[in-house]
PDB file of C-alpha atoms in Angstrom:
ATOM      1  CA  UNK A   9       0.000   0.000   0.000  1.00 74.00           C
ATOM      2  CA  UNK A  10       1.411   3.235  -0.556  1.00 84.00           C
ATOM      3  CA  UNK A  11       1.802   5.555   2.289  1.00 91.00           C
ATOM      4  CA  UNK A  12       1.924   9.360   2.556  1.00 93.00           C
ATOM      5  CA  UNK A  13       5.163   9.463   3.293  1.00 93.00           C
ATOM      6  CA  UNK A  14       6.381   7.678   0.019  1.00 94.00           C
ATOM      7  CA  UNK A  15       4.260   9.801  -1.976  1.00 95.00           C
ATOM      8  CA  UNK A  16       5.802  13.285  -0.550  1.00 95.00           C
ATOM      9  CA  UNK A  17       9.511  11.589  -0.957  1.00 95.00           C
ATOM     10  CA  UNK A  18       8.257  11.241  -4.693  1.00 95.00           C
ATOM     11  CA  UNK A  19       7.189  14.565  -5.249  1.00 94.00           C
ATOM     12  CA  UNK A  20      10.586  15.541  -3.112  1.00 92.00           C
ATOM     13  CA  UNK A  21      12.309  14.078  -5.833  1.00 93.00           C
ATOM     14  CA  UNK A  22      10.591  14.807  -8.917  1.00 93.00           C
ATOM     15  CA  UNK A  23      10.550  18.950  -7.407  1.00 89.00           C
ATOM     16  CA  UNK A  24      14.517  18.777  -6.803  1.00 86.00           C
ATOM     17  CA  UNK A  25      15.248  17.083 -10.927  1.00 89.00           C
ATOM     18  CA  UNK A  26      12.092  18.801 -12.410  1.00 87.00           C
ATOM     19  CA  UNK A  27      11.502  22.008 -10.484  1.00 82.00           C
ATOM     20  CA  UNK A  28       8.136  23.620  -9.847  1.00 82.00           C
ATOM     21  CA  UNK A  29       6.533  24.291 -13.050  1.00 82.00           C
ATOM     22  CA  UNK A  30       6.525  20.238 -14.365  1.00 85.00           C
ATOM     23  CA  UNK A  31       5.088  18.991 -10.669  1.00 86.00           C
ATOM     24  CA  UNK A  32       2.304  16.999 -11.470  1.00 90.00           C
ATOM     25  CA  UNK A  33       0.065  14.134  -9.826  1.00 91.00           C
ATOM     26  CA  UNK A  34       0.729  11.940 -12.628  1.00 92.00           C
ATOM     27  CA  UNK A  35       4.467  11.988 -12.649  1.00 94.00           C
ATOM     28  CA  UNK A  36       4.893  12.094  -8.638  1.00 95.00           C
ATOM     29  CA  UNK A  37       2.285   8.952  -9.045  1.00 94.00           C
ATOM     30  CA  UNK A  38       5.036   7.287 -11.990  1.00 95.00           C
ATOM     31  CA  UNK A  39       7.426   8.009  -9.344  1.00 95.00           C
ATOM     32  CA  UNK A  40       5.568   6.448  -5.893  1.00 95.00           C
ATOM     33  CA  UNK A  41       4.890   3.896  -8.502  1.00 94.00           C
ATOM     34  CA  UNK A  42       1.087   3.982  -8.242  1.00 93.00           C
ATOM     35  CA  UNK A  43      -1.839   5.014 -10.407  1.00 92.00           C
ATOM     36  CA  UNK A  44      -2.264   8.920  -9.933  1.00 89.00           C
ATOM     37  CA  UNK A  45      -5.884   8.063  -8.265  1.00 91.00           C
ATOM     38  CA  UNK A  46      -4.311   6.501  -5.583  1.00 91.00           C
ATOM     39  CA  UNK A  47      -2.820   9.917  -4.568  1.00 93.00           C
ATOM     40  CA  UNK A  48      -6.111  11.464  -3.957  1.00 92.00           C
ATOM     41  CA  UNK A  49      -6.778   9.538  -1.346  1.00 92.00           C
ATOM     42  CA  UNK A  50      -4.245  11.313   0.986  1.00 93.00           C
ATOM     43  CA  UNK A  51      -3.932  14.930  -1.113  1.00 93.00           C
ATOM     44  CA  UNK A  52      -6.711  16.776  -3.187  1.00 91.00           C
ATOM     45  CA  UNK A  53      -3.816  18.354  -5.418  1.00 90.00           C
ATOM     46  CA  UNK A  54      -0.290  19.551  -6.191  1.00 89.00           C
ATOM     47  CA  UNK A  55      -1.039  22.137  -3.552  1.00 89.00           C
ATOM     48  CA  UNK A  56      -1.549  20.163  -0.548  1.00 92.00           C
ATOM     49  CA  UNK A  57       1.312  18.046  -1.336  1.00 93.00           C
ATOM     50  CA  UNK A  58       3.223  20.952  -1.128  1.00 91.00           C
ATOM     51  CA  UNK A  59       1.934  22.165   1.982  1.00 93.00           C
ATOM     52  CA  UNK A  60       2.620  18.503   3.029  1.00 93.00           C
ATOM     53  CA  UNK A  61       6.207  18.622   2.598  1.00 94.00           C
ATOM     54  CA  UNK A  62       6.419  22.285   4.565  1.00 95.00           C
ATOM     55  CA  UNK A  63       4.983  20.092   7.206  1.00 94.00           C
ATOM     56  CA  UNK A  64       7.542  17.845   6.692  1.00 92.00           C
ATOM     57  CA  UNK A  65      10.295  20.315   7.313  1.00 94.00           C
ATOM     58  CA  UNK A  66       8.937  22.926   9.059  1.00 95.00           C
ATOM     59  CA  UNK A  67       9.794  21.129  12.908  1.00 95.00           C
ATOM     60  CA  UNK A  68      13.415  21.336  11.836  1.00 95.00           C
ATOM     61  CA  UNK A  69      13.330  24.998  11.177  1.00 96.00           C
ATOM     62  CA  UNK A  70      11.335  25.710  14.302  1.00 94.00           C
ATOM     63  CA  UNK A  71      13.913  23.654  16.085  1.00 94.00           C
ATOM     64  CA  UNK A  72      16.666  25.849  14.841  1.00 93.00           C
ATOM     65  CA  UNK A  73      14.565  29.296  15.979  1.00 93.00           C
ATOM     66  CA  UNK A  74      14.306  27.682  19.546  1.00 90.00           C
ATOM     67  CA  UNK A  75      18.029  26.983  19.506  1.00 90.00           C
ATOM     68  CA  UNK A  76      18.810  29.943  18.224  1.00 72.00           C
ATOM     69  CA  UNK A  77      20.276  33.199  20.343  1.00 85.00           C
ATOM     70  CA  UNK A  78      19.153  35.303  17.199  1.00 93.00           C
ATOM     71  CA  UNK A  79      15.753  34.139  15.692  1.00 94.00           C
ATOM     72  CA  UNK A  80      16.073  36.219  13.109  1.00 94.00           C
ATOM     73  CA  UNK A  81      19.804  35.311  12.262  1.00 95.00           C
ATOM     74  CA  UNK A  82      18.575  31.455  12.739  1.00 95.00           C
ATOM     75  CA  UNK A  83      15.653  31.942  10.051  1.00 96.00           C
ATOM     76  CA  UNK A  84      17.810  33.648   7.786  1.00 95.00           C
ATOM     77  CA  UNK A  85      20.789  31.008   7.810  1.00 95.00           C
ATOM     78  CA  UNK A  86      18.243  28.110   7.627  1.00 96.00           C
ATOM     79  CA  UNK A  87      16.577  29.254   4.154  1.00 96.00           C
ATOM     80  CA  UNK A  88      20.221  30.385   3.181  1.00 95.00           C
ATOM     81  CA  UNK A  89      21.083  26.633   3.005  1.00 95.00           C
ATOM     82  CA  UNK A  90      17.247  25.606   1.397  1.00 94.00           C
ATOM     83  CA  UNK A  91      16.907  27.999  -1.398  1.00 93.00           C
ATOM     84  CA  UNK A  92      15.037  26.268  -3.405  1.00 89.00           C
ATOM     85  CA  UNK A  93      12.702  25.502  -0.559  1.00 92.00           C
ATOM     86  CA  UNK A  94      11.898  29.080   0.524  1.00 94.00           C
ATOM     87  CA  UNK A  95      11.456  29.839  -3.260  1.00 92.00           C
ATOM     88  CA  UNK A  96       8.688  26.994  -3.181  1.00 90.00           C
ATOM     89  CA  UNK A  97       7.080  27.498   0.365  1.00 92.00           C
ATOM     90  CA  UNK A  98       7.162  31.421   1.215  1.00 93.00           C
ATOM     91  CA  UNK A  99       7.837  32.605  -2.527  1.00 92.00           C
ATOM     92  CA  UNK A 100       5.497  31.167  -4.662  1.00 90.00           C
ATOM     93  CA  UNK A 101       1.830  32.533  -5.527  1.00 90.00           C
ATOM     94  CA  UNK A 102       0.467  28.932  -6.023  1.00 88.00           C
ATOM     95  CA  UNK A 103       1.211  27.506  -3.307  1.00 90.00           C
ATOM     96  CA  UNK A 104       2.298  30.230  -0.138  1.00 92.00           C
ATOM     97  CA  UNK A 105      -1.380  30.428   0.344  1.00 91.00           C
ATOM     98  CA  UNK A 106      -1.186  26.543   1.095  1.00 90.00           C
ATOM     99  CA  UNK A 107       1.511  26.830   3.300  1.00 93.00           C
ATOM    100  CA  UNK A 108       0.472  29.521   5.321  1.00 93.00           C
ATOM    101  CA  UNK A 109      -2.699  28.038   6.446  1.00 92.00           C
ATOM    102  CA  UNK A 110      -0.579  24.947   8.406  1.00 93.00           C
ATOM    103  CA  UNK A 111      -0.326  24.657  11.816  1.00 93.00           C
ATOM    104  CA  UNK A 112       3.803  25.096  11.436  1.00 93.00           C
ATOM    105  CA  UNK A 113       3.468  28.179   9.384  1.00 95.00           C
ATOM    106  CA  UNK A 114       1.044  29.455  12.485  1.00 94.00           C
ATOM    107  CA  UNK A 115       3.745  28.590  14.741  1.00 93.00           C
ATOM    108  CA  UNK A 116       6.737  30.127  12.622  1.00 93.00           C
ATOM    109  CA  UNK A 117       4.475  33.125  12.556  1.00 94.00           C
ATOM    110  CA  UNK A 118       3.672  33.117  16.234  1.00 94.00           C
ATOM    111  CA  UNK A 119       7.104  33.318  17.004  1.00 92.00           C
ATOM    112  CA  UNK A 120       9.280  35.629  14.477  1.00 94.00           C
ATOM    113  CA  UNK A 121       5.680  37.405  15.223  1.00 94.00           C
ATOM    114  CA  UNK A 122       5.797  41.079  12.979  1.00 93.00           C
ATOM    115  CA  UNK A 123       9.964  40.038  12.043  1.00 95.00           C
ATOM    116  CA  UNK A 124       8.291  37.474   9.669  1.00 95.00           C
ATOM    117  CA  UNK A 125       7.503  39.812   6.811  1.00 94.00           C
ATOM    118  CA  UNK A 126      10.818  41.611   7.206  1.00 96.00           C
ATOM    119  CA  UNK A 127      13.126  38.879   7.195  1.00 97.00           C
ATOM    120  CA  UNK A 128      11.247  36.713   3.841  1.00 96.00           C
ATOM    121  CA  UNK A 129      11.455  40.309   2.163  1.00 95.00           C
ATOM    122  CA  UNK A 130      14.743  40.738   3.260  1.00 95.00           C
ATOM    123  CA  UNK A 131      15.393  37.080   2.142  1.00 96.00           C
ATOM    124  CA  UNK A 132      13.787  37.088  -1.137  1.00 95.00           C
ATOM    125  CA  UNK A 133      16.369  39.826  -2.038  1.00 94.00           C
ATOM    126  CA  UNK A 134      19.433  37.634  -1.387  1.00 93.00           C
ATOM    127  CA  UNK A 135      17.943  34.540  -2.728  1.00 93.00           C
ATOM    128  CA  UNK A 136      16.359  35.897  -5.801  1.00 91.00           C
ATOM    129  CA  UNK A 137      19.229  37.949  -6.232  1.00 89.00           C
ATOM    130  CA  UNK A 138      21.722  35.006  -6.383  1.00 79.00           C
ATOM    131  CA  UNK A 139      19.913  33.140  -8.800  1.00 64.00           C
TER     132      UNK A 139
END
């Protein structure tokens, strides 16, 4: 039986070789190595499998703003080393909305509190610029 887990470590994958704009239920499905149906019984679409994996990896950046002196500094350096993931969870228009209704992104926002805004702005600057 395939399990939720397998099918976000599919679309994982097929984000990291394909990027954004080719994500689709049929080839994370060839991937998981199911028929595309079968997804839709744990995610309604591409956008809830995205919020799915920032629930995936959202603990570990809360963890480092809890060990951090500097929650700011800690944000900044943890999306410094995911790039590609900020440009996917707090950067793009389809699915930020998505991500910002979860229970981590509540929690992130709870406590960077009004810093949030700054530092992604601030972020999307050096990130953007980069690339």
């Amino acid at each position: 039986m395939i399990k939720k887990e397998n099918i976000l470590e599919s679309a994982r994958k097929v984000l990291s070789e394909q990027g954004i704009s080719k994500l689709s239920l049929r080839k994370i499905a060839a991937e998981t190595g199911c028929a595309a149906p079968s997804i839709y019984y744990y995610f309604r679409n591409k956008q809830e499998i995205v919020a799915g994996l920032w629930e995936a990896i959202a603990p570990d950046l809360l963890r480092q703003l809890n060990q951090g002196f500097d929650k700011g500094d800690a944000y900044r350096q943890f999306w410094k080393q995911r790039p590609d993931d900020f440009k996917l969870f707090i950067t793009h228009p389809d699915y930020y909305p998505s991500v910002c209704q979860t229970d981590a992104y509540q929690s992130l926002s709870t406590t960077l509190g009004d810093q949030l805004h700054t530092l992604n702005g601030q972020l999307m600057d050096q990130i953007y610029r980069t690339a």
